[in-house]
Amino acid sequence: MKRKGGSFLLWGSLLVSPIAGARDYDHQRLLYRLGEDGTEIPVETAADWRIRRAAILMGMEAAMGTLPERGQLPAFDLEVLEVVKAEGFVRQTVRFVAEEGDRVPAYLYLPGAGDPNAGVPRRAAILALHPTSPLGKGVVDGQSERPNRAYARELAERGYVVLAPDYPPFGDYKGYDFEKDRYA
């Protein structure tokens, strides 16, 4: 297991942040922010949302690590491996570059005929994450013995663009070598 120093500094900085920490919020309720004295203030303006968003990102980064700088992201590179037509949508099996040397396997659901050149208006998109299962993204596609988990497919049927990636070492990400990646 790799270990990196500085964990004390990370947690210490979270405790003295000028923004109310993510640990102070009810994560089920997004439309309020905390004032300097800890009172709840409804999110009603763009400025309120910027404060609340900063607290959300702080909590996310505490759990997942610091987000990369946007200018350092790799060029968009999507490889389509398979196209399956279904009732009301097309499901593409894809791989995309997340970082150098890492292509993430995923299902991409496109409403309608799935032709990206058909002049379809922009639509809402959803990231559909799977539970712990060897099937990975197949669970949210309805390939498990529990049909009530097929929410990626259901959202595509309702007209949403949906991306359902595999998480290592599940689905097509099986065999992922955690010892060779750059993460702790």
PDB file of C-alpha atoms in Angstrom:
ATOM      1  CA  MET A   1       0.000   0.000   0.000  1.00  0.00           C
ATOM      2  CA  LYS A   2       1.316   3.432  -0.934  1.00  0.00           C
ATOM      3  CA  ARG A   3       1.227   6.124   1.726  1.00  0.00           C
ATOM      4  CA  LYS A   4       1.815   9.794   1.310  1.00  0.00           C
ATOM      5  CA  GLY A   5       2.693  12.316   3.985  1.00  0.00           C
ATOM      6  CA  GLY A   6       0.647  15.388   4.644  1.00  0.00           C
ATOM      7  CA  SER A   7      -2.619  13.770   5.695  1.00  0.00           C
ATOM      8  CA  PHE A   8      -2.472  15.769   8.935  1.00  0.00           C
ATOM      9  CA  LEU A   9      -2.104  18.972   6.929  1.00  0.00           C
ATOM     10  CA  LEU A  10      -5.072  18.059   4.736  1.00  0.00           C
ATOM     11  CA  TRP A  11      -7.395  17.354   7.639  1.00  0.00           C
ATOM     12  CA  GLY A  12      -6.059  20.297   9.624  1.00  0.00           C
ATOM     13  CA  SER A  13      -6.795  22.662   6.745  1.00  0.00           C
ATOM     14  CA  LEU A  14     -10.372  21.362   6.567  1.00  0.00           C
ATOM     15  CA  LEU A  15     -10.917  22.188  10.218  1.00  0.00           C
ATOM     16  CA  VAL A  16      -9.843  25.840   9.899  1.00  0.00           C
ATOM     17  CA  SER A  17     -11.303  26.661   6.470  1.00  0.00           C
ATOM     18  CA  PRO A  18     -13.045  30.046   6.174  1.00  0.00           C
ATOM     19  CA  ILE A  19     -15.925  28.308   4.372  1.00  0.00           C
ATOM     20  CA  ALA A  20     -18.220  26.225   6.539  1.00  0.00           C
ATOM     21  CA  GLY A  21     -16.910  22.684   6.119  1.00  0.00           C
ATOM     22  CA  ALA A  22     -18.820  19.975   4.335  1.00  0.00           C
ATOM     23  CA  ARG A  23     -19.110  18.116   7.645  1.00  0.00           C
ATOM     24  CA  ASP A  24     -21.322  20.959   8.925  1.00  0.00           C
ATOM     25  CA  TYR A  25     -23.984  20.457   6.236  1.00  0.00           C
ATOM     26  CA  ASP A  26     -26.918  18.090   5.848  1.00  0.00           C
ATOM     27  CA  HIS A  27     -25.868  16.536   2.532  1.00  0.00           C
ATOM     28  CA  GLN A  28     -29.458  15.622   1.667  1.00  0.00           C
ATOM     29  CA  ARG A  29     -30.417  19.298   1.472  1.00  0.00           C
ATOM     30  CA  LEU A  30     -28.617  21.338  -1.178  1.00  0.00           C
ATOM     31  CA  LEU A  31     -30.573  24.579  -1.195  1.00  0.00           C
ATOM     32  CA  TYR A  32     -29.225  26.248   1.909  1.00  0.00           C
ATOM     33  CA  ARG A  33     -25.865  27.584   2.987  1.00  0.00           C
ATOM     34  CA  LEU A  34     -24.413  28.320   6.380  1.00  0.00           C
ATOM     35  CA  GLY A  35     -23.798  31.854   7.547  1.00  0.00           C
ATOM     36  CA  GLU A  36     -20.656  32.849   9.450  1.00  0.00           C
ATOM     37  CA  ASP A  37     -22.463  32.155  12.732  1.00  0.00           C
ATOM     38  CA  GLY A  38     -23.669  28.722  11.519  1.00  0.00           C
ATOM     39  CA  THR A  39     -27.266  29.733  10.830  1.00  0.00           C
ATOM     40  CA  GLU A  40     -29.011  28.278   7.791  1.00  0.00           C
ATOM     41  CA  ILE A  41     -29.610  30.716   4.924  1.00  0.00           C
ATOM     42  CA  PRO A  42     -31.750  29.690   1.914  1.00  0.00           C
ATOM     43  CA  VAL A  43     -29.888  29.627  -1.414  1.00  0.00           C
ATOM     44  CA  GLU A  44     -31.694  32.349  -3.365  1.00  0.00           C
ATOM     45  CA  THR A  45     -28.973  34.094  -5.361  1.00  0.00           C
ATOM     46  CA  ALA A  46     -25.995  33.165  -7.506  1.00  0.00           C
ATOM     47  CA  ALA A  47     -23.732  34.376  -4.687  1.00  0.00           C
ATOM     48  CA  ASP A  48     -25.488  32.040  -2.213  1.00  0.00           C
ATOM     49  CA  TRP A  49     -25.011  29.140  -4.612  1.00  0.00           C
ATOM     50  CA  ARG A  50     -21.290  29.911  -5.052  1.00  0.00           C
ATOM     51  CA  ILE A  51     -20.847  29.599  -1.277  1.00  0.00           C
ATOM     52  CA  ARG A  52     -22.844  26.351  -1.101  1.00  0.00           C
ATOM     53  CA  ARG A  53     -21.035  24.922  -4.146  1.00  0.00           C
ATOM     54  CA  ALA A  54     -17.654  25.641  -2.536  1.00  0.00           C
ATOM     55  CA  ALA A  55     -18.703  23.614   0.532  1.00  0.00           C
ATOM     56  CA  ILE A  56     -19.939  20.754  -1.686  1.00  0.00           C
ATOM     57  CA  LEU A  57     -16.644  20.672  -3.581  1.00  0.00           C
ATOM     58  CA  MET A  58     -14.664  20.787  -0.331  1.00  0.00           C
ATOM     59  CA  GLY A  59     -16.499  17.715   0.944  1.00  0.00           C
ATOM     60  CA  MET A  60     -16.080  15.905  -2.351  1.00  0.00           C
ATOM     61  CA  GLU A  61     -12.348  16.637  -2.469  1.00  0.00           C
ATOM     62  CA  ALA A  62     -11.938  15.512   1.146  1.00  0.00           C
ATOM     63  CA  ALA A  63     -13.304  12.111   0.090  1.00  0.00           C
ATOM     64  CA  MET A  64     -11.950  11.813  -3.470  1.00  0.00           C
ATOM     65  CA  GLY A  65      -8.851  13.982  -3.619  1.00  0.00           C
ATOM     66  CA  THR A  66      -8.245  17.350  -5.239  1.00  0.00           C
ATOM     67  CA  LEU A  67      -9.835  17.908  -8.640  1.00  0.00           C
ATOM     68  CA  PRO A  68      -7.328  18.304 -11.487  1.00  0.00           C
ATOM     69  CA  GLU A  69      -6.812  21.706 -13.059  1.00  0.00           C
ATOM     70  CA  ARG A  70      -9.063  22.027 -16.128  1.00  0.00           C
ATOM     71  CA  GLY A  71      -6.098  23.066 -18.296  1.00  0.00           C
ATOM     72  CA  GLN A  72      -4.274  19.827 -17.473  1.00  0.00           C
ATOM     73  CA  LEU A  73      -7.038  17.470 -18.583  1.00  0.00           C
ATOM     74  CA  PRO A  74      -6.286  15.213 -21.562  1.00  0.00           C
ATOM     75  CA  ALA A  75      -7.857  15.884 -24.946  1.00  0.00           C
ATOM     76  CA  PHE A  76     -11.313  14.373 -25.373  1.00  0.00           C
ATOM     77  CA  ASP A  77     -10.943  10.961 -27.003  1.00  0.00           C
ATOM     78  CA  LEU A  78     -13.999   8.700 -27.254  1.00  0.00           C
ATOM     79  CA  GLU A  79     -13.802   5.253 -28.831  1.00  0.00           C
ATOM     80  CA  VAL A  80     -17.133   3.603 -29.770  1.00  0.00           C
ATOM     81  CA  LEU A  81     -16.838  -0.191 -29.508  1.00  0.00           C
ATOM     82  CA  GLU A  82     -20.447  -1.294 -30.010  1.00  0.00           C
ATOM     83  CA  VAL A  83     -23.845   0.226 -30.803  1.00  0.00           C
ATOM     84  CA  VAL A  84     -27.082  -1.414 -29.602  1.00  0.00           C
ATOM     85  CA  LYS A  85     -30.458   0.027 -30.654  1.00  0.00           C
ATOM     86  CA  ALA A  86     -33.248  -0.196 -28.097  1.00  0.00           C
ATOM     87  CA  GLU A  87     -36.757   1.197 -27.789  1.00  0.00           C
ATOM     88  CA  GLY A  88     -36.353   4.985 -27.621  1.00  0.00           C
ATOM     89  CA  PHE A  89     -32.550   5.136 -27.316  1.00  0.00           C
ATOM     90  CA  VAL A  90     -29.221   3.813 -28.511  1.00  0.00           C
ATOM     91  CA  ARG A  91     -26.669   2.345 -26.105  1.00  0.00           C
ATOM     92  CA  GLN A  92     -23.046   2.685 -27.122  1.00  0.00           C
ATOM     93  CA  THR A  93     -20.266   0.742 -25.452  1.00  0.00           C
ATOM     94  CA  VAL A  94     -17.433   3.268 -25.291  1.00  0.00           C
ATOM     95  CA  ARG A  95     -14.022   3.925 -23.818  1.00  0.00           C
ATOM     96  CA  PHE A  96     -12.760   7.425 -23.111  1.00  0.00           C
ATOM     97  CA  VAL A  97      -9.485   8.863 -21.866  1.00  0.00           C
ATOM     98  CA  ALA A  98      -9.639   9.882 -18.206  1.00  0.00           C
ATOM     99  CA  GLU A  99      -5.908  10.509 -17.916  1.00  0.00           C
ATOM    100  CA  GLU A 100      -2.783   9.441 -19.744  1.00  0.00           C
ATOM    101  CA  GLY A 101      -2.692   5.645 -19.973  1.00  0.00           C
ATOM    102  CA  ASP A 102      -6.240   5.140 -18.668  1.00  0.00           C
ATOM    103  CA  ARG A 103      -9.300   4.532 -20.842  1.00  0.00           C
ATOM    104  CA  VAL A 104     -12.542   4.228 -18.871  1.00  0.00           C
ATOM    105  CA  PRO A 105     -15.066   1.662 -20.173  1.00  0.00           C
ATOM    106  CA  ALA A 106     -18.667   2.884 -20.098  1.00  0.00           C
ATOM    107  CA  TYR A 107     -22.123   2.715 -21.610  1.00  0.00           C
ATOM    108  CA  LEU A 108     -23.305   5.923 -23.269  1.00  0.00           C
ATOM    109  CA  TYR A 109     -27.065   6.131 -23.769  1.00  0.00           C
ATOM    110  CA  LEU A 110     -28.360   8.537 -26.414  1.00  0.00           C
ATOM    111  CA  PRO A 111     -32.100   9.252 -26.696  1.00  0.00           C
ATOM    112  CA  GLY A 112     -33.948   8.704 -29.956  1.00  0.00           C
ATOM    113  CA  ALA A 113     -32.031   7.154 -32.838  1.00  0.00           C
ATOM    114  CA  GLY A 114     -28.749   8.113 -31.189  1.00  0.00           C
ATOM    115  CA  ASP A 115     -27.388   9.975 -34.213  1.00  0.00           C
ATOM    116  CA  PRO A 116     -25.263  12.822 -32.781  1.00  0.00           C
ATOM    117  CA  ASN A 117     -25.484  14.637 -36.139  1.00  0.00           C
ATOM    118  CA  ALA A 118     -29.293  14.571 -36.318  1.00  0.00           C
ATOM    119  CA  GLY A 119     -29.720  18.082 -34.939  1.00  0.00           C
ATOM    120  CA  VAL A 120     -31.118  16.858 -31.617  1.00  0.00           C
ATOM    121  CA  PRO A 121     -31.399  19.683 -29.073  1.00  0.00           C
ATOM    122  CA  ARG A 122     -29.144  19.671 -26.034  1.00  0.00           C
ATOM    123  CA  ARG A 123     -30.467  17.487 -23.246  1.00  0.00           C
ATOM    124  CA  ALA A 124     -29.820  16.920 -19.586  1.00  0.00           C
ATOM    125  CA  ALA A 125     -27.157  14.300 -18.884  1.00  0.00           C
ATOM    126  CA  ILE A 126     -26.810  11.995 -15.915  1.00  0.00           C
ATOM    127  CA  LEU A 127     -23.860  10.035 -14.557  1.00  0.00           C
ATOM    128  CA  ALA A 128     -25.186   6.584 -13.546  1.00  0.00           C
ATOM    129  CA  LEU A 129     -22.879   4.899 -11.038  1.00  0.00           C
ATOM    130  CA  HIS A 130     -23.138   1.175 -10.337  1.00  0.00           C
ATOM    131  CA  PRO A 131     -23.071  -0.613  -6.962  1.00  0.00           C
ATOM    132  CA  THR A 132     -20.326  -3.052  -5.982  1.00  0.00           C
ATOM    133  CA  SER A 133     -20.781  -5.919  -8.436  1.00  0.00           C
ATOM    134  CA  PRO A 134     -18.611  -7.881 -10.858  1.00  0.00           C
ATOM    135  CA  LEU A 135     -21.084  -6.755 -13.564  1.00  0.00           C
ATOM    136  CA  GLY A 136     -20.106  -3.106 -13.128  1.00  0.00           C
ATOM    137  CA  LYS A 137     -22.117  -0.880 -15.483  1.00  0.00           C
ATOM    138  CA  GLY A 138     -24.180  -3.925 -16.481  1.00  0.00           C
ATOM    139  CA  VAL A 139     -26.107  -3.602 -13.209  1.00  0.00           C
ATOM    140  CA  VAL A 140     -27.523  -0.164 -14.086  1.00  0.00           C
ATOM    141  CA  ASP A 141     -28.266  -1.469 -17.607  1.00  0.00           C
ATOM    142  CA  GLY A 142     -30.534  -4.234 -16.275  1.00  0.00           C
ATOM    143  CA  GLN A 143     -28.159  -7.171 -16.731  1.00  0.00           C
ATOM    144  CA  SER A 144     -28.337  -8.329 -13.102  1.00  0.00           C
ATOM    145  CA  GLU A 145     -30.878 -10.547 -11.366  1.00  0.00           C
ATOM    146  CA  ARG A 146     -32.338  -7.388  -9.788  1.00  0.00           C
ATOM    147  CA  PRO A 147     -34.254  -5.532 -12.514  1.00  0.00           C
ATOM    148  CA  ASN A 148     -35.022  -2.623 -10.169  1.00  0.00           C
ATOM    149  CA  ARG A 149     -31.391  -1.455 -10.517  1.00  0.00           C
ATOM    150  CA  ALA A 150     -31.655  -0.691 -14.257  1.00  0.00           C
ATOM    151  CA  TYR A 151     -31.906   3.043 -13.696  1.00  0.00           C
ATOM    152  CA  ALA A 152     -29.480   4.041 -16.482  1.00  0.00           C
ATOM    153  CA  ARG A 153     -31.700   2.323 -19.040  1.00  0.00           C
ATOM    154  CA  GLU A 154     -34.865   3.804 -17.482  1.00  0.00           C
ATOM    155  CA  LEU A 155     -33.436   7.333 -17.635  1.00  0.00           C
ATOM    156  CA  ALA A 156     -32.452   6.827 -21.289  1.00  0.00           C
ATOM    157  CA  GLU A 157     -36.021   5.706 -22.041  1.00  0.00           C
ATOM    158  CA  ARG A 158     -37.200   9.001 -20.525  1.00  0.00           C
ATOM    159  CA  GLY A 159     -34.986  11.017 -22.878  1.00  0.00           C
ATOM    160  CA  TYR A 160     -31.863  11.663 -20.821  1.00  0.00           C
ATOM    161  CA  VAL A 161     -28.307  11.278 -22.053  1.00  0.00           C
ATOM    162  CA  VAL A 162     -26.712   8.844 -19.595  1.00  0.00           C
ATOM    163  CA  LEU A 163     -23.084   7.869 -19.037  1.00  0.00           C
ATOM    164  CA  ALA A 164     -22.591   4.685 -16.981  1.00  0.00           C
ATOM    165  CA  PRO A 165     -18.861   4.060 -16.403  1.00  0.00           C
ATOM    166  CA  ASP A 166     -17.260   1.005 -14.867  1.00  0.00           C
ATOM    167  CA  TYR A 167     -15.355   1.560 -11.640  1.00  0.00           C
ATOM    168  CA  PRO A 168     -12.129  -0.422 -11.173  1.00  0.00           C
ATOM    169  CA  PRO A 169     -12.027  -3.456 -10.843  1.00  0.00           C
ATOM    170  CA  PHE A 170     -15.621  -4.106 -11.971  1.00  0.00           C
ATOM    171  CA  GLY A 171     -17.192  -4.802 -15.361  1.00  0.00           C
ATOM    172  CA  ASP A 172     -14.791  -4.202 -18.241  1.00  0.00           C
ATOM    173  CA  TYR A 173     -12.341  -2.650 -15.769  1.00  0.00           C
ATOM    174  CA  LYS A 174     -11.653  -6.077 -14.211  1.00  0.00           C
ATOM    175  CA  GLY A 175      -7.949  -6.730 -13.882  1.00  0.00           C
ATOM    176  CA  TYR A 176      -7.219  -3.084 -13.048  1.00  0.00           C
ATOM    177  CA  ASP A 177      -3.782  -2.884 -11.417  1.00  0.00           C
ATOM    178  CA  PHE A 178      -4.061  -0.575  -8.411  1.00  0.00           C
ATOM    179  CA  GLU A 179      -0.333  -0.939  -7.695  1.00  0.00           C
ATOM    180  CA  LYS A 180       0.575   0.727 -10.997  1.00  0.00           C
ATOM    181  CA  ASP A 181      -1.689   3.762 -10.799  1.00  0.00           C
ATOM    182  CA  ARG A 182      -0.586   7.053  -9.269  1.00  0.00           C
ATOM    183  CA  TYR A 183      -3.118   7.060  -6.446  1.00  0.00           C
ATOM    184  CA  ALA A 184      -2.701   6.043  -2.804  1.00  0.00           C
TER     185      ALA A 184
END
